[in-house]
Short mmCIF file of C-alpha atoms and ligand atoms in Angstrom, two decimals:
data_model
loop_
_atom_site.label_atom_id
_atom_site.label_comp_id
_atom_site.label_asym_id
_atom_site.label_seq_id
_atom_site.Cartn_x
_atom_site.Cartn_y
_atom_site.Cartn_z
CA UNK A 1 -50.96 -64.55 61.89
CA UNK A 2 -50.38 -62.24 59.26
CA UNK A 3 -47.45 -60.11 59.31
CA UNK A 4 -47.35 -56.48 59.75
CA UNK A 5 -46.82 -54.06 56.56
CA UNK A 6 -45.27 -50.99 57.56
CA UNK A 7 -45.03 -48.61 54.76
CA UNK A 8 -42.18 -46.19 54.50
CA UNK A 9 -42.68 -42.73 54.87
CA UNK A 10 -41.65 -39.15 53.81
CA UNK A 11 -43.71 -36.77 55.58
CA UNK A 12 -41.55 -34.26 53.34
CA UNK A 13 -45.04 -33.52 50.78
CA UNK A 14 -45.13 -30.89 48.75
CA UNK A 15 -46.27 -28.32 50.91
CA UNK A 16 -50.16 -26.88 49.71
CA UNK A 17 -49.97 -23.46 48.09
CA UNK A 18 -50.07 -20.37 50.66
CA UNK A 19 -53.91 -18.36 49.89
CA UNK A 20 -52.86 -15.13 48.03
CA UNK A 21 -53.55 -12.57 50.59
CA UNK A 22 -53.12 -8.91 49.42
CA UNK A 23 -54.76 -6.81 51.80
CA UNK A 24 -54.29 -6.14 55.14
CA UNK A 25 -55.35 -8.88 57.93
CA UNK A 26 -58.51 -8.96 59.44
CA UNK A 27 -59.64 -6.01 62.23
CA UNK A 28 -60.82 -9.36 64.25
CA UNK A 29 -59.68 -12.25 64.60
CA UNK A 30 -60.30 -14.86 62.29
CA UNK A 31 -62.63 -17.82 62.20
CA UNK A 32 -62.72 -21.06 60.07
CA UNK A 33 -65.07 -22.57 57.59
CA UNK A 34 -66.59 -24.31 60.86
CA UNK A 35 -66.73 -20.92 62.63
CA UNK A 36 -63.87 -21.88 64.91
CA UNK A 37 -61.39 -19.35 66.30
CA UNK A 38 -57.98 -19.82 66.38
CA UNK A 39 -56.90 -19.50 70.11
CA UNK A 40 -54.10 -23.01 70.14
CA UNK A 41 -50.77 -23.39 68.54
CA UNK A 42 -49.03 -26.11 68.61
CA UNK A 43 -45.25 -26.14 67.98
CA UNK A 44 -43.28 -28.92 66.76
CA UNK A 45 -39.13 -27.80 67.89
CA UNK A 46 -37.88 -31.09 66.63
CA UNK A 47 -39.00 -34.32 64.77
CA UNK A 48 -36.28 -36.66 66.94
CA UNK A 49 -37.12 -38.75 69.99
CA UNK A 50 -35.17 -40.55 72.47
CA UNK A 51 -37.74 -43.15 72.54
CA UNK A 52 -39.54 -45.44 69.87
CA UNK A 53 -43.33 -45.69 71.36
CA UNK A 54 -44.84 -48.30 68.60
CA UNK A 55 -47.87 -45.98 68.26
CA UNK A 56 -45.74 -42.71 67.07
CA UNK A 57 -42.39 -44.05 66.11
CA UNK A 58 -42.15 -47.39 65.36
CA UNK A 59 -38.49 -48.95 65.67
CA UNK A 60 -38.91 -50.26 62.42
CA UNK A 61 -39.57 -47.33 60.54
CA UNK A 62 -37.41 -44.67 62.90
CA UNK A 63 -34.28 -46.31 62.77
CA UNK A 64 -30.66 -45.32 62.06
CA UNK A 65 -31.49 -44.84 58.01
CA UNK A 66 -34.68 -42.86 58.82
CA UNK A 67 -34.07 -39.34 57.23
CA UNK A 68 -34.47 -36.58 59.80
CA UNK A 69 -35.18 -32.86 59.20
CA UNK A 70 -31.31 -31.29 58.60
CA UNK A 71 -30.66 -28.59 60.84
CA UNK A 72 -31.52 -26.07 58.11
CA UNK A 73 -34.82 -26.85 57.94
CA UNK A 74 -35.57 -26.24 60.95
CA UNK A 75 -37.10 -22.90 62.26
CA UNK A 76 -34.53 -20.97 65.01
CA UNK A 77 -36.41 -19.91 68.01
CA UNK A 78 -36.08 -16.01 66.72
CA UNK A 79 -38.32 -17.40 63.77
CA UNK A 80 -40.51 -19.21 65.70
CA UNK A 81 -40.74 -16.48 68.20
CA UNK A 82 -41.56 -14.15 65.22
CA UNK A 83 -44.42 -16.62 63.92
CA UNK A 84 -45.35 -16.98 67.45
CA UNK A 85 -46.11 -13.17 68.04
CA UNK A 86 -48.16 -13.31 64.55
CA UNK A 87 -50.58 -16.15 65.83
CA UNK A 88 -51.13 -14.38 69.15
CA UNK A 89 -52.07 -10.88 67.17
CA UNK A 90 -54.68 -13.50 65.42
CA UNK A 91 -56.33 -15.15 68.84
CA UNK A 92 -54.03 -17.63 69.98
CA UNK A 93 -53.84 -17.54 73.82
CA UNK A 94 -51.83 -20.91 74.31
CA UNK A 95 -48.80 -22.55 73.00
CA UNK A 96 -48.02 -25.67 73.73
CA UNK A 97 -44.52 -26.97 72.56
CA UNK A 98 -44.64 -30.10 71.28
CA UNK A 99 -42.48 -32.43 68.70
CA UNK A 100 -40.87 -35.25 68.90
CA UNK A 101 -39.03 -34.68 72.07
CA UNK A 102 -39.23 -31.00 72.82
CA UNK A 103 -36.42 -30.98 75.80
CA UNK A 104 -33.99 -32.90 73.23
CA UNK A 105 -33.84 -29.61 71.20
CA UNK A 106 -30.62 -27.75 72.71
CA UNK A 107 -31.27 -24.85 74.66
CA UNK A 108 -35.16 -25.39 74.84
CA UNK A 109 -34.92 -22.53 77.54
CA UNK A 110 -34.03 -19.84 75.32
CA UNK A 111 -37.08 -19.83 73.35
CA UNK A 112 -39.26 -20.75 76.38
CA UNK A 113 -38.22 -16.81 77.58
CA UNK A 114 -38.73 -15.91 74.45
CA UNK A 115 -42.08 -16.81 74.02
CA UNK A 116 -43.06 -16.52 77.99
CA UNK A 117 -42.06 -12.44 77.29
CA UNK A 118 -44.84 -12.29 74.47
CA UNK A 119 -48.31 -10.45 75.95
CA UNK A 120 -51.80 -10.67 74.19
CA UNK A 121 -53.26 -7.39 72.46
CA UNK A 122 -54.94 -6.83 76.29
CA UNK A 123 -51.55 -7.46 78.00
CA UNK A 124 -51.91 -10.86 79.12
CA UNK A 125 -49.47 -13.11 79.28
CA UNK A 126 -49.99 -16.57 77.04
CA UNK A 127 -50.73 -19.95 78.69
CA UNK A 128 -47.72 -21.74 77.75
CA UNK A 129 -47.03 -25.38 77.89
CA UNK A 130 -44.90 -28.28 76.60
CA UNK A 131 -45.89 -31.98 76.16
CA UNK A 132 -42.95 -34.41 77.38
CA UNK A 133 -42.25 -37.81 77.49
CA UNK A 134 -40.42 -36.76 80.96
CA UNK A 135 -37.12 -38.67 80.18
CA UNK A 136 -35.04 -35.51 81.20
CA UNK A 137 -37.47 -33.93 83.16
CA UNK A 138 -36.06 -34.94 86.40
CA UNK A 139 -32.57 -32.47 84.89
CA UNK A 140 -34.45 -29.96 83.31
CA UNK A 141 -37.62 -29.20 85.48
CA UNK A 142 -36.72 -25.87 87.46
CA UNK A 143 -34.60 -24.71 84.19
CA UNK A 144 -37.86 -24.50 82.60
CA UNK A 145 -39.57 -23.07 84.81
CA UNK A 146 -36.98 -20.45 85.69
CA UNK A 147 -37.67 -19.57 81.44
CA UNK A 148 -41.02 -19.04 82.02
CA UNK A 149 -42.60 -22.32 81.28
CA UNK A 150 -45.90 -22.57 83.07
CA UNK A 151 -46.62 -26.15 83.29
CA UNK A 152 -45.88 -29.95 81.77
CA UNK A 153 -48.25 -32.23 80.50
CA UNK A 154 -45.98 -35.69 80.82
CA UNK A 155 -46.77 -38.90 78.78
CA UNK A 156 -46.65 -41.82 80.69
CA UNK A 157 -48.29 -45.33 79.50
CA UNK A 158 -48.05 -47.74 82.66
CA UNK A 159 -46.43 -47.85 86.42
CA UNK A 160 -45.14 -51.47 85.70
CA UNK A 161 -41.79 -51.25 84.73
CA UNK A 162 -41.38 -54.09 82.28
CA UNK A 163 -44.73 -52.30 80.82
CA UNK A 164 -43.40 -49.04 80.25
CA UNK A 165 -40.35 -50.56 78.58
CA UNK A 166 -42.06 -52.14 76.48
CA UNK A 167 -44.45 -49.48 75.50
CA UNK A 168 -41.16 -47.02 74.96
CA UNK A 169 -39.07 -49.74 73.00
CA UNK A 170 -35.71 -48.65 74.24
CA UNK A 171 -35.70 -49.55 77.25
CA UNK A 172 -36.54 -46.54 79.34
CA UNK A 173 -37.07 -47.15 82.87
CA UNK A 174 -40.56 -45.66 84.73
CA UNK A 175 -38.43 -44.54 88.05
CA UNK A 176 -37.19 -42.08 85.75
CA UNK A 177 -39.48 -40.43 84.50
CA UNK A 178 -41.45 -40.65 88.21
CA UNK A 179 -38.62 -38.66 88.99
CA UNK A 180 -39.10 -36.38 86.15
CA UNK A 181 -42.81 -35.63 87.52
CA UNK A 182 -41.69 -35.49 91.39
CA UNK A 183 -39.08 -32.48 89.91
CA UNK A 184 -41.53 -30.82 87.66
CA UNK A 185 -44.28 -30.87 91.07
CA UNK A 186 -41.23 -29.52 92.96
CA UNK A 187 -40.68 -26.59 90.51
CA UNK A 188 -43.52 -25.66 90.42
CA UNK A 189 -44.63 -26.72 87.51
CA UNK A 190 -48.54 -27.14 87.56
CA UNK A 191 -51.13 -28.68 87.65
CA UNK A 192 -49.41 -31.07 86.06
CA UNK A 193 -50.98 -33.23 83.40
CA UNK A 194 -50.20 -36.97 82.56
CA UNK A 195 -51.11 -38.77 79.72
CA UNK A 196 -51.61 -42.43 78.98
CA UNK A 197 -52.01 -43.54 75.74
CA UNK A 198 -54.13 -46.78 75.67
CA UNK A 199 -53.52 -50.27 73.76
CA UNK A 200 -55.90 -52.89 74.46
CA UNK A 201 -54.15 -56.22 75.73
CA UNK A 202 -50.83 -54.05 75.76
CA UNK A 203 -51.13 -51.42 78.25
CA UNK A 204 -55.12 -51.46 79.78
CA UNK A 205 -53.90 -53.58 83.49
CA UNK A 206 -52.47 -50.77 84.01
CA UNK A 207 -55.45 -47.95 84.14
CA UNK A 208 -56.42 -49.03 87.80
CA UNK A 209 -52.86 -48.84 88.92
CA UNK A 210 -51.96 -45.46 87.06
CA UNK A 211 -55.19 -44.09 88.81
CA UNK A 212 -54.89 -45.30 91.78
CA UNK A 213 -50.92 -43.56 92.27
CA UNK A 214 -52.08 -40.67 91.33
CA UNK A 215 -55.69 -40.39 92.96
CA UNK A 216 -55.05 -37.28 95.65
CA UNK A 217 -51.67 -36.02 94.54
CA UNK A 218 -52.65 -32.69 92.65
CA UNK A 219 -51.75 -34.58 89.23
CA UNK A 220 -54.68 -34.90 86.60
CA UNK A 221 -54.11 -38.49 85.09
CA UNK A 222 -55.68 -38.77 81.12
CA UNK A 223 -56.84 -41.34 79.06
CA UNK A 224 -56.49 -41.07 74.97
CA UNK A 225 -57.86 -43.08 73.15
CA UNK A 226 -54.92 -44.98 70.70
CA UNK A 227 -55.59 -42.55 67.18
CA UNK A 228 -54.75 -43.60 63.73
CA UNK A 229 -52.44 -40.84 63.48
CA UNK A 230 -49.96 -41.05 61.12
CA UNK A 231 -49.09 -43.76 58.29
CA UNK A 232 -46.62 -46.01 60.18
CA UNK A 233 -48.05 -47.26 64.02
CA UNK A 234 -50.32 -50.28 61.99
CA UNK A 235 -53.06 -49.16 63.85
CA UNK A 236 -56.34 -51.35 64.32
CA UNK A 237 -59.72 -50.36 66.21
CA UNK A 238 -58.84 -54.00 68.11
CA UNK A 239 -56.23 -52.12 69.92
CA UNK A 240 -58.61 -49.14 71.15
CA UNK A 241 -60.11 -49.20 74.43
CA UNK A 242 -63.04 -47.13 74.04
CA UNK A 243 -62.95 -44.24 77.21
CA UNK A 244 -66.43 -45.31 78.07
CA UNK A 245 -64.66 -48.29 79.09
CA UNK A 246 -61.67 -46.72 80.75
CA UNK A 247 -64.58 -44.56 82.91
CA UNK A 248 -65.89 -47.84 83.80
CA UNK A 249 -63.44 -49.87 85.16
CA UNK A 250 -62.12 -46.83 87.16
CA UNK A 251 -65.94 -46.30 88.65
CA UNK A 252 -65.76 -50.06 90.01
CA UNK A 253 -63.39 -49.35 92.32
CA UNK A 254 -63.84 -45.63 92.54
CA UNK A 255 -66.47 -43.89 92.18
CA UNK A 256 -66.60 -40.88 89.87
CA UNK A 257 -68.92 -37.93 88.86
CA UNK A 258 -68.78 -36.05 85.76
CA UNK A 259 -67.20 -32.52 85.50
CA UNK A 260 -68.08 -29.51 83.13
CA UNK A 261 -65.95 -28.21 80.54
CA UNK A 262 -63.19 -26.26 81.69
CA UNK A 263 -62.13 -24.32 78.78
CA UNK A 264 -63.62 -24.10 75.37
CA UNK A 265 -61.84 -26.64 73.09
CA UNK A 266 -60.59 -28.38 75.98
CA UNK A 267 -60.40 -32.24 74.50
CA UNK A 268 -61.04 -34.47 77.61
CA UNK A 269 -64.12 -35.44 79.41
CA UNK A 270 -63.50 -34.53 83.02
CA UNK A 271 -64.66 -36.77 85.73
CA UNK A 272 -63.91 -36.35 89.96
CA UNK A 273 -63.59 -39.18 92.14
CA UNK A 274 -66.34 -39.14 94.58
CA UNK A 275 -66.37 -38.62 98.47
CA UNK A 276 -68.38 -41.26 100.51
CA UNK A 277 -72.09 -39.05 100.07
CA UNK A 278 -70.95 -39.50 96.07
CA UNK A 279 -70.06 -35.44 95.21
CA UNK A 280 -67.04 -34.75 93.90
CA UNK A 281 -63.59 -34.35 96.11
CA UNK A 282 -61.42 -31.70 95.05
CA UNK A 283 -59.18 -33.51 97.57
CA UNK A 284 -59.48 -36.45 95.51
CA UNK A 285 -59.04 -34.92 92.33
CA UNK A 286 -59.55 -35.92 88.77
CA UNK A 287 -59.17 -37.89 85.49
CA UNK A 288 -59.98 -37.00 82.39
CA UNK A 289 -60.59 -39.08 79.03
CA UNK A 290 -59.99 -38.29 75.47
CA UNK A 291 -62.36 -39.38 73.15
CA UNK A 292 -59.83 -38.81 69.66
CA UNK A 293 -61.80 -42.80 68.16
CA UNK A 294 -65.06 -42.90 69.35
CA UNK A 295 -66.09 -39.47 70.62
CA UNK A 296 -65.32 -37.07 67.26
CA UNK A 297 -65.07 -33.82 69.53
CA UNK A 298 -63.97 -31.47 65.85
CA UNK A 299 -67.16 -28.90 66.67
CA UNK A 300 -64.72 -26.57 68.93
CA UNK A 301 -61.49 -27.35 67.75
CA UNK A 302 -59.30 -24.15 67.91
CA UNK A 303 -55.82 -25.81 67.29
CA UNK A 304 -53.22 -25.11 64.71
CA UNK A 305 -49.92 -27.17 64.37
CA UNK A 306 -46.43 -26.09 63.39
CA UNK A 307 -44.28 -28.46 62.29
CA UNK A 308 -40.38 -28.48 62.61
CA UNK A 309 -40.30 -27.20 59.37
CA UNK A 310 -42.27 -24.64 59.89
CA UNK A 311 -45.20 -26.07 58.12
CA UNK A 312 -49.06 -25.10 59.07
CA UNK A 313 -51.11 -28.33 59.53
CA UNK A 314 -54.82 -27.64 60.14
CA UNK A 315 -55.75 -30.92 61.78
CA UNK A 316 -53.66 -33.87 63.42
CA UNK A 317 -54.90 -36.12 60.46
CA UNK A 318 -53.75 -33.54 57.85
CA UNK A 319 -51.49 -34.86 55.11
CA UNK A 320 -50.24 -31.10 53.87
CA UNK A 321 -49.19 -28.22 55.26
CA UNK A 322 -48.69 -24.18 54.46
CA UNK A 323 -45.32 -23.11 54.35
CA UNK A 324 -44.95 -20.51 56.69
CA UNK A 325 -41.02 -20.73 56.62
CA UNK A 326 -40.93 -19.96 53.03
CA UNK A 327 -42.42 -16.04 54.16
CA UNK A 328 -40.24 -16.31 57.03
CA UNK A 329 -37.00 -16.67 54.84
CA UNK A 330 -38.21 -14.46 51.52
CA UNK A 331 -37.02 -11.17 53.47
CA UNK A 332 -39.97 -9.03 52.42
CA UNK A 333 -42.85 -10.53 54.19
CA UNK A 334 -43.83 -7.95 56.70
CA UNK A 335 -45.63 -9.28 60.47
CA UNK A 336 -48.71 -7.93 58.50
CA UNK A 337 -48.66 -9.96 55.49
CA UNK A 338 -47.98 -12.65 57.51
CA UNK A 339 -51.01 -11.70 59.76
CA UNK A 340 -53.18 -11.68 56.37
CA UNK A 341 -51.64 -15.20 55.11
CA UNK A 342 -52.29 -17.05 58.17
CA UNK A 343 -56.11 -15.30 58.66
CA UNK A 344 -56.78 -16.61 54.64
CA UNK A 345 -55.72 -19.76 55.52
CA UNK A 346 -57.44 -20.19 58.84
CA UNK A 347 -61.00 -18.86 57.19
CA UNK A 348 -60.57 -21.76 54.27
CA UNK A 349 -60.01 -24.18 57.33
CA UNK A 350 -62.93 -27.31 56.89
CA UNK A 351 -61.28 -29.86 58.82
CA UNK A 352 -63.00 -32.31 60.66
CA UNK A 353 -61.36 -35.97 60.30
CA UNK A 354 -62.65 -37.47 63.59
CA UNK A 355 -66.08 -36.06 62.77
CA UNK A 356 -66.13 -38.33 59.09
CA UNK A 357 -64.23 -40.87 61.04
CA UNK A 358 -67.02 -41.57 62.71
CA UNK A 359 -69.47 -41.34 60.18
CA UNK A 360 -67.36 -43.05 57.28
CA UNK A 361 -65.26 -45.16 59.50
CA UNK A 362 -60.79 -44.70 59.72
CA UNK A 363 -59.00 -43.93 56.70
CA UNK A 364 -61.30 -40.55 55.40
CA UNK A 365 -58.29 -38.40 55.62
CA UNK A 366 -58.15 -34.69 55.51
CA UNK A 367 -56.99 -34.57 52.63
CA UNK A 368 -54.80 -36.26 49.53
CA UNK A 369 -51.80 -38.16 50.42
CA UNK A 370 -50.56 -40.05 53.23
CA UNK A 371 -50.81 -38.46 57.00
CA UNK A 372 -47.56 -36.62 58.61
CA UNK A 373 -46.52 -37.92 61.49
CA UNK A 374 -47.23 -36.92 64.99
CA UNK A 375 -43.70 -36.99 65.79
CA UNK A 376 -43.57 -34.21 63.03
CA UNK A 377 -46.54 -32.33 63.02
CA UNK A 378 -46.54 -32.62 66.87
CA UNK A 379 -49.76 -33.99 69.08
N1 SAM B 401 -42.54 -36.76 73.01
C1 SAM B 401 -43.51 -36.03 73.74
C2 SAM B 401 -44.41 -36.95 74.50
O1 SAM B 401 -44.46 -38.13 74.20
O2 SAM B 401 -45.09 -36.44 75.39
C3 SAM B 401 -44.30 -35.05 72.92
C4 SAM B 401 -44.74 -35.47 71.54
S1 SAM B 401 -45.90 -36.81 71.49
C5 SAM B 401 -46.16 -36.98 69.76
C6 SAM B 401 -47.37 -36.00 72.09
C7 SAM B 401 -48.46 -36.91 72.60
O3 SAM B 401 -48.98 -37.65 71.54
C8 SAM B 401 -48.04 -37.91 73.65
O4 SAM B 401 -48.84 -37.76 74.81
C9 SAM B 401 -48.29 -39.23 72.99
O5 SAM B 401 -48.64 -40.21 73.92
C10 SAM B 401 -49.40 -38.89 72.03
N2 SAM B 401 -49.52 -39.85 70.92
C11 SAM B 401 -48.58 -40.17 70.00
N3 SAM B 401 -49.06 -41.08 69.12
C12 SAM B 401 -50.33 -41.35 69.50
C13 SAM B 401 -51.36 -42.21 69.01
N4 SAM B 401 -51.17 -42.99 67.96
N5 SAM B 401 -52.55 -42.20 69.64
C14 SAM B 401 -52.76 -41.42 70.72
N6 SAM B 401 -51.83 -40.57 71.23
C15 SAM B 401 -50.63 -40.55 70.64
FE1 SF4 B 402 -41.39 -39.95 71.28
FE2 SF4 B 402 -43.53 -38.82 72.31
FE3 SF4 B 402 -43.71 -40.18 70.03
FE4 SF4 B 402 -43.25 -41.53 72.26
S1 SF4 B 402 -45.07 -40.33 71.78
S2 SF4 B 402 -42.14 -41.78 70.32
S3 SF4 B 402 -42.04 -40.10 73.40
S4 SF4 B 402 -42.60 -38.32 70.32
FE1 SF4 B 403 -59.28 -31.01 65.38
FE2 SF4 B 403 -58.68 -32.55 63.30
FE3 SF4 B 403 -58.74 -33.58 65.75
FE4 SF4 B 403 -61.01 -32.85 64.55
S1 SF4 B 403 -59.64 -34.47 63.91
S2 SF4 B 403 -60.42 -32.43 66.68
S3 SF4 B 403 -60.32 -31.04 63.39
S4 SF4 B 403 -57.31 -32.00 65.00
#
C-alpha cells in the first residue's frame, strides 16, 4: 500500500486585492457573475477544534506545531457584528456561525445577542444558526438560546461508539454529544439538524442505524457527501458514497418519497419516510442528502464565507480571500464604502467548483493556489 502524502499547509495566502469601489453601493442588492444573490453568510469565530475528524483536521497536520491564527488576527464580535450589519443591508437573511469549533470561542453568547438584535431593511429578524460538533452542547444549549440563537445544526458521523471515536480521533465519546442534542431539543433549539459526513468502508454501517434513531423524533438527519475540501484530508472518490446510494439503502428498509425545495439555495435533497399507503409522514419525518461530489448544485448558491481572519471566500473550494479586516481596521472606511466593496466583489463572483468538478473531474480549483481549509474558511 502506498503511503499517504500529506502536504503542509498555510492557509495564510496573500489575500486577493479588494475591487476599487468609489461610489456609493448599489440601490439593490447585488447579484454575481452567475446572477446569484447574496442572502448566506457564513462566519468562521475560530480556526481551533477540540477534535481531529481525518476529513477536516487531520492529526497529522493539526498537531501541537500547527500555527494557529494569534488572537490579533482575529475579528472581535463588535467587528464582526459591524461586517455583519453590512452583509444584511446587501441581502443576507441568514448567518450561520461556523469555524472550527464555534462554542470553543469564549463568550460565543455575546456576539450571538449581538447579531440576534440585528433586523433586515423590512424589520425582520435574521435566521441565525451555528454548525457544532455538539461536544459542549449538552453545557451550553439553553445559554445559546437565551442569546438569541435560533437553532443547531450538530455534526455527528455514527451511533457506534468505537465508530465515532474513531471518526473524531481524540477519543470523543457519542453519549456526549447525544446529550448535547437531547439539551439543544430541550432548549428549544429547533428543528434541529444533524449531519453525517460519509466515508465509504469507514463510517457507511452506520446510515441505517443513524436513521433509524432518529426516524420520528423531530430531528432532520443529513447525508454529505465526503468533499475534497481543503489540501490536507487525502481525499479519494473511493471514499465517497454517492447519496443516490445513501437514498437507497435507507428505501430498503424504509420507504421514502421525495420532498420539494424548501428554501432557495437550500443544499440537500429532501426525502420523507413513507406511511403504509406510501405518502409522506410528517410524523415520520425526514432526511435529507447533500450532493457536494456527484450532484454539482453551484446554479443557486447564495453563500459567502468569513474566515477567522476576517477574510471573504466566495466558494468552499476557494484558495483566496478579500480582506475585509484590513477596511475594518484602516479607521476611515465608512458602513457605506464597505457596502460598495463587498457589492464589487460579490458582482465579479464566477464561482462554480462543483459545477467543473463534475465536468473536469476533482482538482479544477477556484482559483490559483492551494484550497483554505474548512476548519478556516468554515463549512
Ligand atoms: N466543528 C463544527 C462541526 O463539525 O460541526 C463546525 C465546523 S465543520 C468544518 C462544519 C461541517 O463541515 C461539519 O458538518 C463537517 O462534518 C463538515 N465537513 C468538514 N470537512 C468535510 C469534508 N471533507 N467533507 C464533507 N463535509 C465536511
Ligand atoms: Fe472540528 Fe468540525 Fe472539522 Fe470535525 S468537522 S475537525 S469537529 S471543525
Ligand atoms: Fe457554492 Fe462553491 Fe459549493 Fe458551488 S462549489 S455550491 S459555488 S460553495
Amino acid at each position: 500500500m502506498s503511503e499517504r502524502v500529506i502536504p503542509l499547509v498555510d492557509q495564510r495566502h496573500p489575500s486577493l486585492p479588494l475591487p476599487h469601489a468609489a461610489g456609493a453601493a448599489l440601490s439593490t442588492t447585488p447579484t454575481d457573475a452567475l446572477r446569484r444573490p447574496l442572502t448566506d453568510l457564513r462566519i468562521s469565530v475560530t480556526d481551533r477544534c477540540n477534535f481531529r475528524c481525518s476529513y477536516c483536521m487531520p492529526k497529522e497536520v493539526f498537531d501541537k506545531d500547527y500555527a494557529y491564527l494569534p488572537q490579533s488576527h482575529l475579528l472581535s464580535f463588535e467587528e464582526i457584528t459591524r461586517l455583519a450589519t453590512v452583509f444584511v443591508g446587501r441581502g443576507v437573511r441568514k448567518i450561520r456561525l461556523t469555524g472550527g469549533e464555534p462554542l470553543l470561542r469564549k463568550n460565543i453568547e455575546i456576539l450571538i445577542s449581538q447579531l440576534a438584535a440585528l433586523r433586515t431593511p423590512d424589520g425582520q429578524p435574521l435566521d441565525l444558526t451555528l454548525t457544532t460538533n455538539g461536544s459542549l452542547l449538552a453545557r451550553k444549549a439553553q445559554s445559546l438560546k437565551d442569546a438569541g440563537l435560533q437553532r443547531v445544526t450538530v455534526s455527528l458521523d455514527g451511533l457506534d461508539d468505537a465508530v465515532f471515536r474513531q471518526m473524531n480521533d481524540v477519543d470523543f465519546p457519542v453519549e456526549e454529544v447525544l446529550q448535547g442534542i437531547a439539551a439543544a431539543k430541550a432548549a428549544g433549539l429547533g428543528p434541529i439538524k444533524v449531519n453525517m459526513v460519509v466515508k465509504r468502508g469507514t463510517n457507511d454501517h452506520e446510515i441505517l442505524p443513524m436513521a433509524r434513531h432518529f426516524q420520528g423524533t423531530g430531528v432532520v438527519l443529513r447525508f454529505i457527501e465526503y468533499m475534497d475540501v481543503g489540501a490536507t484530508n487525502g481525499w479519494c472518490m473511493d471514499e465517497v458514497l454517492p447519496s443516490a446510494e445513501v437514498v437507497q439503502r435507507i428505501q430498503a428498509e424504509m420507504p421514502l418519497v421525495q420532498l420539494g425545495h424548501s428554501a432557495l439555495g437550500e443544499t440537500a435533497e429532501r426525502w420523507g419516510y413513507a406511511n403504509a399507503q406510501g405518502d409522506y409522514d410528517p410524523q415520520l419525518g425526514e432526511v435529507g442528502v447533500i450532493s457536494s461530489v456527484t450532484q454539482a448544485f453551484c446554479g443557486d448558491c447564495n453563500r459567502a464565507r468569513l474566515s477567522t481572519e476576517g477574510r471573504l471566500y466566495l466558494c468552499l473550494f476557494a484558495s483566496q480571500g478579500y480582506d475585509l479586516r484590513q477596511l475594518l481596521r484602516d479607521q476611515i472606511s465608512t458602513d457605506e464604502a464597505m457596502a460598495a466593496t463587498i457589492d464589487a466583489i460579490w458582482q465579479g463572483r464566477a464561482d462554480q467548483y462543483s459545477v467543473l468538478r463534475s465536468l473536469r473531474g476533482p482538482d479544477t480549483a477556484g482559483g490559483p493556489g492551494r484550497r483554505v481549509e474548512m476548519s478556516y474558511i468554515g463549512g
